[in-house]
mmCIF file of C-alpha atoms in Angstrom:
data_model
loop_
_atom_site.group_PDB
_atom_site.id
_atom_site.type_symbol
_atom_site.label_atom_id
_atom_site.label_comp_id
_atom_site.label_asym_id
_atom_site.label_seq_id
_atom_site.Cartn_x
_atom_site.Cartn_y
_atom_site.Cartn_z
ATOM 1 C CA UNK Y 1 0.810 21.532 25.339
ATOM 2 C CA UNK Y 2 -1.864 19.937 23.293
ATOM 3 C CA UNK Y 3 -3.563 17.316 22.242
ATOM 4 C CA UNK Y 4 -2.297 16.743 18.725
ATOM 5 C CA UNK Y 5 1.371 16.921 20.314
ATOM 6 C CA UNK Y 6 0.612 14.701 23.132
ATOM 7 C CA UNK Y 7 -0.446 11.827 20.177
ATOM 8 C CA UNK Y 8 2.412 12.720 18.079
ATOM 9 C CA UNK Y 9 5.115 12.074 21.179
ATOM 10 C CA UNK Y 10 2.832 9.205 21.960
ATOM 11 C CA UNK Y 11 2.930 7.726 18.623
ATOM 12 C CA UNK Y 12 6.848 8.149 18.105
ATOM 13 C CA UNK Y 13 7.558 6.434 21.021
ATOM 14 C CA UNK Y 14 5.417 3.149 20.397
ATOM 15 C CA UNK Y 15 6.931 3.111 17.143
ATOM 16 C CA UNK Y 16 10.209 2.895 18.823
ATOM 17 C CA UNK Y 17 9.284 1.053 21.806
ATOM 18 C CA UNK Y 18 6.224 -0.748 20.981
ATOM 19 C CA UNK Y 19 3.180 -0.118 22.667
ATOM 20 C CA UNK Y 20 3.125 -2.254 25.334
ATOM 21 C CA UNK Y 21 6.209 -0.958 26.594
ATOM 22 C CA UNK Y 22 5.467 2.502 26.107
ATOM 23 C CA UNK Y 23 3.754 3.937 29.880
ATOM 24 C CA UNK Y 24 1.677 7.018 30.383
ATOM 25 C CA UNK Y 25 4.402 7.920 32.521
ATOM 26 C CA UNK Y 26 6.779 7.517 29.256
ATOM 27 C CA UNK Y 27 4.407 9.657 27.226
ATOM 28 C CA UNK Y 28 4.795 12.299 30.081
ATOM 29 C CA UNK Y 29 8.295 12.189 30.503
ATOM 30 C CA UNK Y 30 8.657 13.005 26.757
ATOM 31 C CA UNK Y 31 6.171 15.912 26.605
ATOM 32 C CA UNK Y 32 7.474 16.993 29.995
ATOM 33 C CA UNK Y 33 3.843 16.727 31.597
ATOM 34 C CA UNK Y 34 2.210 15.472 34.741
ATOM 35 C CA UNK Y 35 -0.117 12.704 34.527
ATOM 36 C CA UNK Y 36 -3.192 15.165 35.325
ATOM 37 C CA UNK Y 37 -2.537 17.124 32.442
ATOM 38 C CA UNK Y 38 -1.983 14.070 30.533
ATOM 39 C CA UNK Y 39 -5.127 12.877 31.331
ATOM 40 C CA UNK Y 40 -6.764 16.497 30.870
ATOM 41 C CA UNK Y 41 -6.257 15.331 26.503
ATOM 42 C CA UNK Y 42 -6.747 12.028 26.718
ATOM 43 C CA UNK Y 43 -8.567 9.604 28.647
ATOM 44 C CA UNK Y 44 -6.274 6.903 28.442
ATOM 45 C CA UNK Y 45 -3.354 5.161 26.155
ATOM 46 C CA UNK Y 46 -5.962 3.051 24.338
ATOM 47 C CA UNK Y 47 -7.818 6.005 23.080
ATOM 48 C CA UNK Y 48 -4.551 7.067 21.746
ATOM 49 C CA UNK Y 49 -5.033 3.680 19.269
ATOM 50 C CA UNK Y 50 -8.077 4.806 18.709
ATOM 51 C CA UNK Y 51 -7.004 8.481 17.277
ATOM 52 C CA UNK Y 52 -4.404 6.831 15.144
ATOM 53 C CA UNK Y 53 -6.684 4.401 13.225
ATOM 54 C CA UNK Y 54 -9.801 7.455 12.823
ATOM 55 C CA UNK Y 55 -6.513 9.395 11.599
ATOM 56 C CA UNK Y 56 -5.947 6.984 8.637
ATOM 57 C CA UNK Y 57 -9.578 6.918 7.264
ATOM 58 C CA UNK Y 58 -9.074 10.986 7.548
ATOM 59 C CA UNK Y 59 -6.249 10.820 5.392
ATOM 60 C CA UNK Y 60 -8.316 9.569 2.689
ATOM 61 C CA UNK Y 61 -9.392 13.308 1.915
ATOM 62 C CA UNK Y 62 -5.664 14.251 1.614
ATOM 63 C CA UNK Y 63 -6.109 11.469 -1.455
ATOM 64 C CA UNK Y 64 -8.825 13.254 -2.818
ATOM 65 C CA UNK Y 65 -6.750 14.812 -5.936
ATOM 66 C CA UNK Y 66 -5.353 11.248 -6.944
ATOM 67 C CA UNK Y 67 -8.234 9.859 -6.518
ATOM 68 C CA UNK Y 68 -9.926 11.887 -8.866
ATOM 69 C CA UNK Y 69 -7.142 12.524 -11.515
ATOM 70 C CA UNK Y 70 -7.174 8.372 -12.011
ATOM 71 C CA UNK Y 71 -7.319 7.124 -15.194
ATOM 72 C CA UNK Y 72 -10.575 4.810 -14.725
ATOM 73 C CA UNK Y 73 -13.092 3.973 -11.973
ATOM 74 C CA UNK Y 74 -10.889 1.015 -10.536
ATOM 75 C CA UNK Y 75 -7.832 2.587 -10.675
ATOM 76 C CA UNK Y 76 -9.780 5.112 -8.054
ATOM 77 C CA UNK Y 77 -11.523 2.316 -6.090
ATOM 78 C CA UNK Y 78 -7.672 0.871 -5.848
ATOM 79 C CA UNK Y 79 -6.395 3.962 -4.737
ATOM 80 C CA UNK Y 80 -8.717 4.707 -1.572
ATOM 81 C CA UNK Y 81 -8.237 1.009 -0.706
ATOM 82 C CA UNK Y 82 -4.274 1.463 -0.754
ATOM 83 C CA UNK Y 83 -4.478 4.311 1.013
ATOM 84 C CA UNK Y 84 -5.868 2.867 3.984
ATOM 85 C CA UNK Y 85 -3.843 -0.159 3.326
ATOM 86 C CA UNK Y 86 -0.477 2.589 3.529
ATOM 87 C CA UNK Y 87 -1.809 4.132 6.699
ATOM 88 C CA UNK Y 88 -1.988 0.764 8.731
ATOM 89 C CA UNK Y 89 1.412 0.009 6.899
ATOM 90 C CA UNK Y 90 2.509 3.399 8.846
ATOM 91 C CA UNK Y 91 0.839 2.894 12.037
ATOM 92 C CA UNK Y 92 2.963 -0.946 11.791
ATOM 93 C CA UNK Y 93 1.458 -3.997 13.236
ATOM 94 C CA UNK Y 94 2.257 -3.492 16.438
ATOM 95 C CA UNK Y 95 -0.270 -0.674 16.796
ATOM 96 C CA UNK Y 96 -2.829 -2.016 14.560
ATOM 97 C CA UNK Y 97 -2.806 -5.126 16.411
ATOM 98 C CA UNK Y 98 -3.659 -2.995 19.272
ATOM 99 C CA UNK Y 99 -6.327 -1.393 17.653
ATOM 100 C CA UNK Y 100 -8.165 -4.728 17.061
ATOM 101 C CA UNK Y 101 -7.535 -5.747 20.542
ATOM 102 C CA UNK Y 102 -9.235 -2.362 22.171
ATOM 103 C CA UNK Y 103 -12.297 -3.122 19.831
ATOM 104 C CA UNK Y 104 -12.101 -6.897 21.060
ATOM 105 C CA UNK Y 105 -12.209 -5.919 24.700
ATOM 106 C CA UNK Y 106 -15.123 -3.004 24.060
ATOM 107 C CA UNK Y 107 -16.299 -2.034 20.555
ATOM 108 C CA UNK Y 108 -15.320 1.502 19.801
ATOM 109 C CA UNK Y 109 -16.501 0.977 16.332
ATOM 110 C CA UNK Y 110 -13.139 1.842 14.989
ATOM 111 C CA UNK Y 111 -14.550 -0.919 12.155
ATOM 112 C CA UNK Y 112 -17.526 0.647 11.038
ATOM 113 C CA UNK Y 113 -18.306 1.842 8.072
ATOM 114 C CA UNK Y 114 -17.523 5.816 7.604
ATOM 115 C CA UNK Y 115 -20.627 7.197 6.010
ATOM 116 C CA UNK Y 116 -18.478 9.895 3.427
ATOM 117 C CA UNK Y 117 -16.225 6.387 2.784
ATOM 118 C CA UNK Y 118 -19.024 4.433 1.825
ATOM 119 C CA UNK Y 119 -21.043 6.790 -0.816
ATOM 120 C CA UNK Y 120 -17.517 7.503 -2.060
ATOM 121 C CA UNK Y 121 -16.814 4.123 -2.564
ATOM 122 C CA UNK Y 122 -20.617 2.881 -3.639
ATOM 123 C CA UNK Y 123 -20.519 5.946 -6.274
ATOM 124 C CA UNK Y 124 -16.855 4.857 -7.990
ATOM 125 C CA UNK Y 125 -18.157 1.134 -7.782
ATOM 126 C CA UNK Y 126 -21.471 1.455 -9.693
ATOM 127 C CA UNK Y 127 -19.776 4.046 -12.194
ATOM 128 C CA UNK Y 128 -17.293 1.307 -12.607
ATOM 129 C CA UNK Y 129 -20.042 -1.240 -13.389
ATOM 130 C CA UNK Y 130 -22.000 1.350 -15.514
ATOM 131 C CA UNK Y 131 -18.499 1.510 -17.402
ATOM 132 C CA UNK Y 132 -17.573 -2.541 -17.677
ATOM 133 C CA UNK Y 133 -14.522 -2.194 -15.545
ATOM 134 C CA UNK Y 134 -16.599 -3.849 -12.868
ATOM 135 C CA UNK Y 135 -18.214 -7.108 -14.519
ATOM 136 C CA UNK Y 136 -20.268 -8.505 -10.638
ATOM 137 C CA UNK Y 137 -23.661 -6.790 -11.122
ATOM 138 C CA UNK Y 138 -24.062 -7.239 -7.650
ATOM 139 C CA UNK Y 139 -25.436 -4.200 -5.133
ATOM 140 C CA UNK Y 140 -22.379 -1.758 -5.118
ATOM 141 C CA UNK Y 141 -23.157 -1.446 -1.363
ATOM 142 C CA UNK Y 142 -22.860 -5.378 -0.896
ATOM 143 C CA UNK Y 143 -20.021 -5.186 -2.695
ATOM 144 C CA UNK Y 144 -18.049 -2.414 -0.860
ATOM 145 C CA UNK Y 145 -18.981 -4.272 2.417
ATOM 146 C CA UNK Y 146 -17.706 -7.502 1.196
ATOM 147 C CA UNK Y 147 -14.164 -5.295 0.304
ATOM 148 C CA UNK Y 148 -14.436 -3.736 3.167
ATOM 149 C CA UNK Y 149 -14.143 -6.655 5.594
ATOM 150 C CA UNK Y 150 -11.900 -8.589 2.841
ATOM 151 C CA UNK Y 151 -9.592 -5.754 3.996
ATOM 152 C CA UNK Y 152 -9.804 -6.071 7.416
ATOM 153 C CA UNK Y 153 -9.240 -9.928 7.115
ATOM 154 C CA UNK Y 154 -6.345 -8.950 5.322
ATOM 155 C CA UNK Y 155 -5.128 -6.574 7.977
ATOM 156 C CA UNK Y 156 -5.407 -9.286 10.899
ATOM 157 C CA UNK Y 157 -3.453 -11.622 9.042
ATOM 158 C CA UNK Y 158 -0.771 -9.295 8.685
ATOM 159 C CA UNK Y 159 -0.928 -8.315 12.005
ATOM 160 C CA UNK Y 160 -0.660 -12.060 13.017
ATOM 161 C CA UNK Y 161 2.625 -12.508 10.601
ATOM 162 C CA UNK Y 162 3.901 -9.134 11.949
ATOM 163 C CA UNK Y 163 4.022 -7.758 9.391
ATOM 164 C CA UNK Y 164 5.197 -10.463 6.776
ATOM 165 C CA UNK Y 165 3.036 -10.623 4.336
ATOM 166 C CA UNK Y 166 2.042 -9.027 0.760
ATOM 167 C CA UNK Y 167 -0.745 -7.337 1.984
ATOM 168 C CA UNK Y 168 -0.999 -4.910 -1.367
ATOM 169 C CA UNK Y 169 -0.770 -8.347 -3.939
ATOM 170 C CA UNK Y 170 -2.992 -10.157 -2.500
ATOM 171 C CA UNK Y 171 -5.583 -7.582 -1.592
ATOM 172 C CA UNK Y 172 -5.657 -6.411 -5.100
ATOM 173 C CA UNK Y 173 -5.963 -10.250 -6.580
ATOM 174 C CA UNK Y 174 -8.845 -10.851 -4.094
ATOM 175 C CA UNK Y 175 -10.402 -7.621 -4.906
ATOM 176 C CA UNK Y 176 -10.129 -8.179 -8.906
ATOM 177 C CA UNK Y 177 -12.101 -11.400 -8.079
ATOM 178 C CA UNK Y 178 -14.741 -10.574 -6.020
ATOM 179 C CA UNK Y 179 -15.386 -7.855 -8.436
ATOM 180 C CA UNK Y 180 -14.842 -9.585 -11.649
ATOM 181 C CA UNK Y 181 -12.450 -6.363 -12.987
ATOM 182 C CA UNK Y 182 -11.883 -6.388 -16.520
ATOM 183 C CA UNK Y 183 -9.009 -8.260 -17.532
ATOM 184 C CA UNK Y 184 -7.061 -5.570 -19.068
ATOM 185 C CA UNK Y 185 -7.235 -3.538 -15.703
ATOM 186 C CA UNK Y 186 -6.564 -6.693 -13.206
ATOM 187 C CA UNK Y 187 -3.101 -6.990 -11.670
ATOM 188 C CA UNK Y 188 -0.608 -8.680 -14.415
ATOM 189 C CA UNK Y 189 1.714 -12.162 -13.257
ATOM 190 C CA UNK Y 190 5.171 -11.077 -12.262
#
């Protein structure tokens, strides 16, 4: 038994379940554990959450070859945003809901800024302004913050709707604003 199996089983059965009906016992059951060796990987189901959601920022590295093969410096800023937007999609809002509750309890800065994120995102931003695809002259820092917590405004209110919501449209619209993309790279009418 390990750890990475343990959150696996875990994660399976809140998708299923849904977390609040998911036990410790539960997760034990399934990886046919005791509690004590349960707890021996993880301190508790919330830090569970907490894996998941450091899992999806991971992922971003995974991206790393579309990122770079992108046609222009939006199309790459869009991709690392969709990617995490994917991952919470994954997780569901069930467990991302949970996420934001943990961090409303006790921040585990689960919402901070990842430092590798940032000067990825700060470097594709200012070559996208040094380009035109980017027309706000603003700070590419204060910009990637602003996007950054557009995002997770975004996420909450999807959480609220459960779910029902087009998260990816109307991220990208708000994003093409606040940024003032060229129009020949911002999101067409349907």
């Amino acid at each position: 038994m390990d750890r990475e199996t343990i959150c696996r089983t875990a994660l399976a059965l809140f998708h299923e379940k849904g977390y609040d009906a998911v036990k410790v016992q539960d997760i034990c059951d399934a990886c046919s554990i005791t509690k004590p060796t349960f707890y021996h990987y993880v301190s508790s189901k919330e830090e569970l959450i907490i894996h998941f959601y450091d899992d999806v920022t991971l992922r971003l590295t995974e991206n790393l070859s579309s990122i770079i093969d992108a046609d222009n410096h939006w199309e790459q800023f869009l991709i690392c945003f969709e990617t995490l937007l994917e991952e919470s999609v994954r997780m569901g809002p069930d467990l991302s809901s949970q996420m934001f509750i943990v961090n409303l309890k006790e921040d585990r800065h689960s919402f901070d800024r990842r430092t590798y994120l940032t000067n990825i995102m700060v470097t594709i931003i200012r070559k996208g302004q040094r380009s035109g695809q980017i027309q706000n002259p603003a700070d590419p820092e204060a910009l990637y913050e602003a996007a950054a917590y557009l995002f997770t405004g975004y996420e909450v209110m999807w959480c609220i709707r459960n779910g029902k919501m087009e998260w990816k449209k109307r991220m990208r619209r708000s994003l093409e604003a606040i940024f003032q993309v060229a129009p020949d790279l911002c999101m067409q009418e349907s």
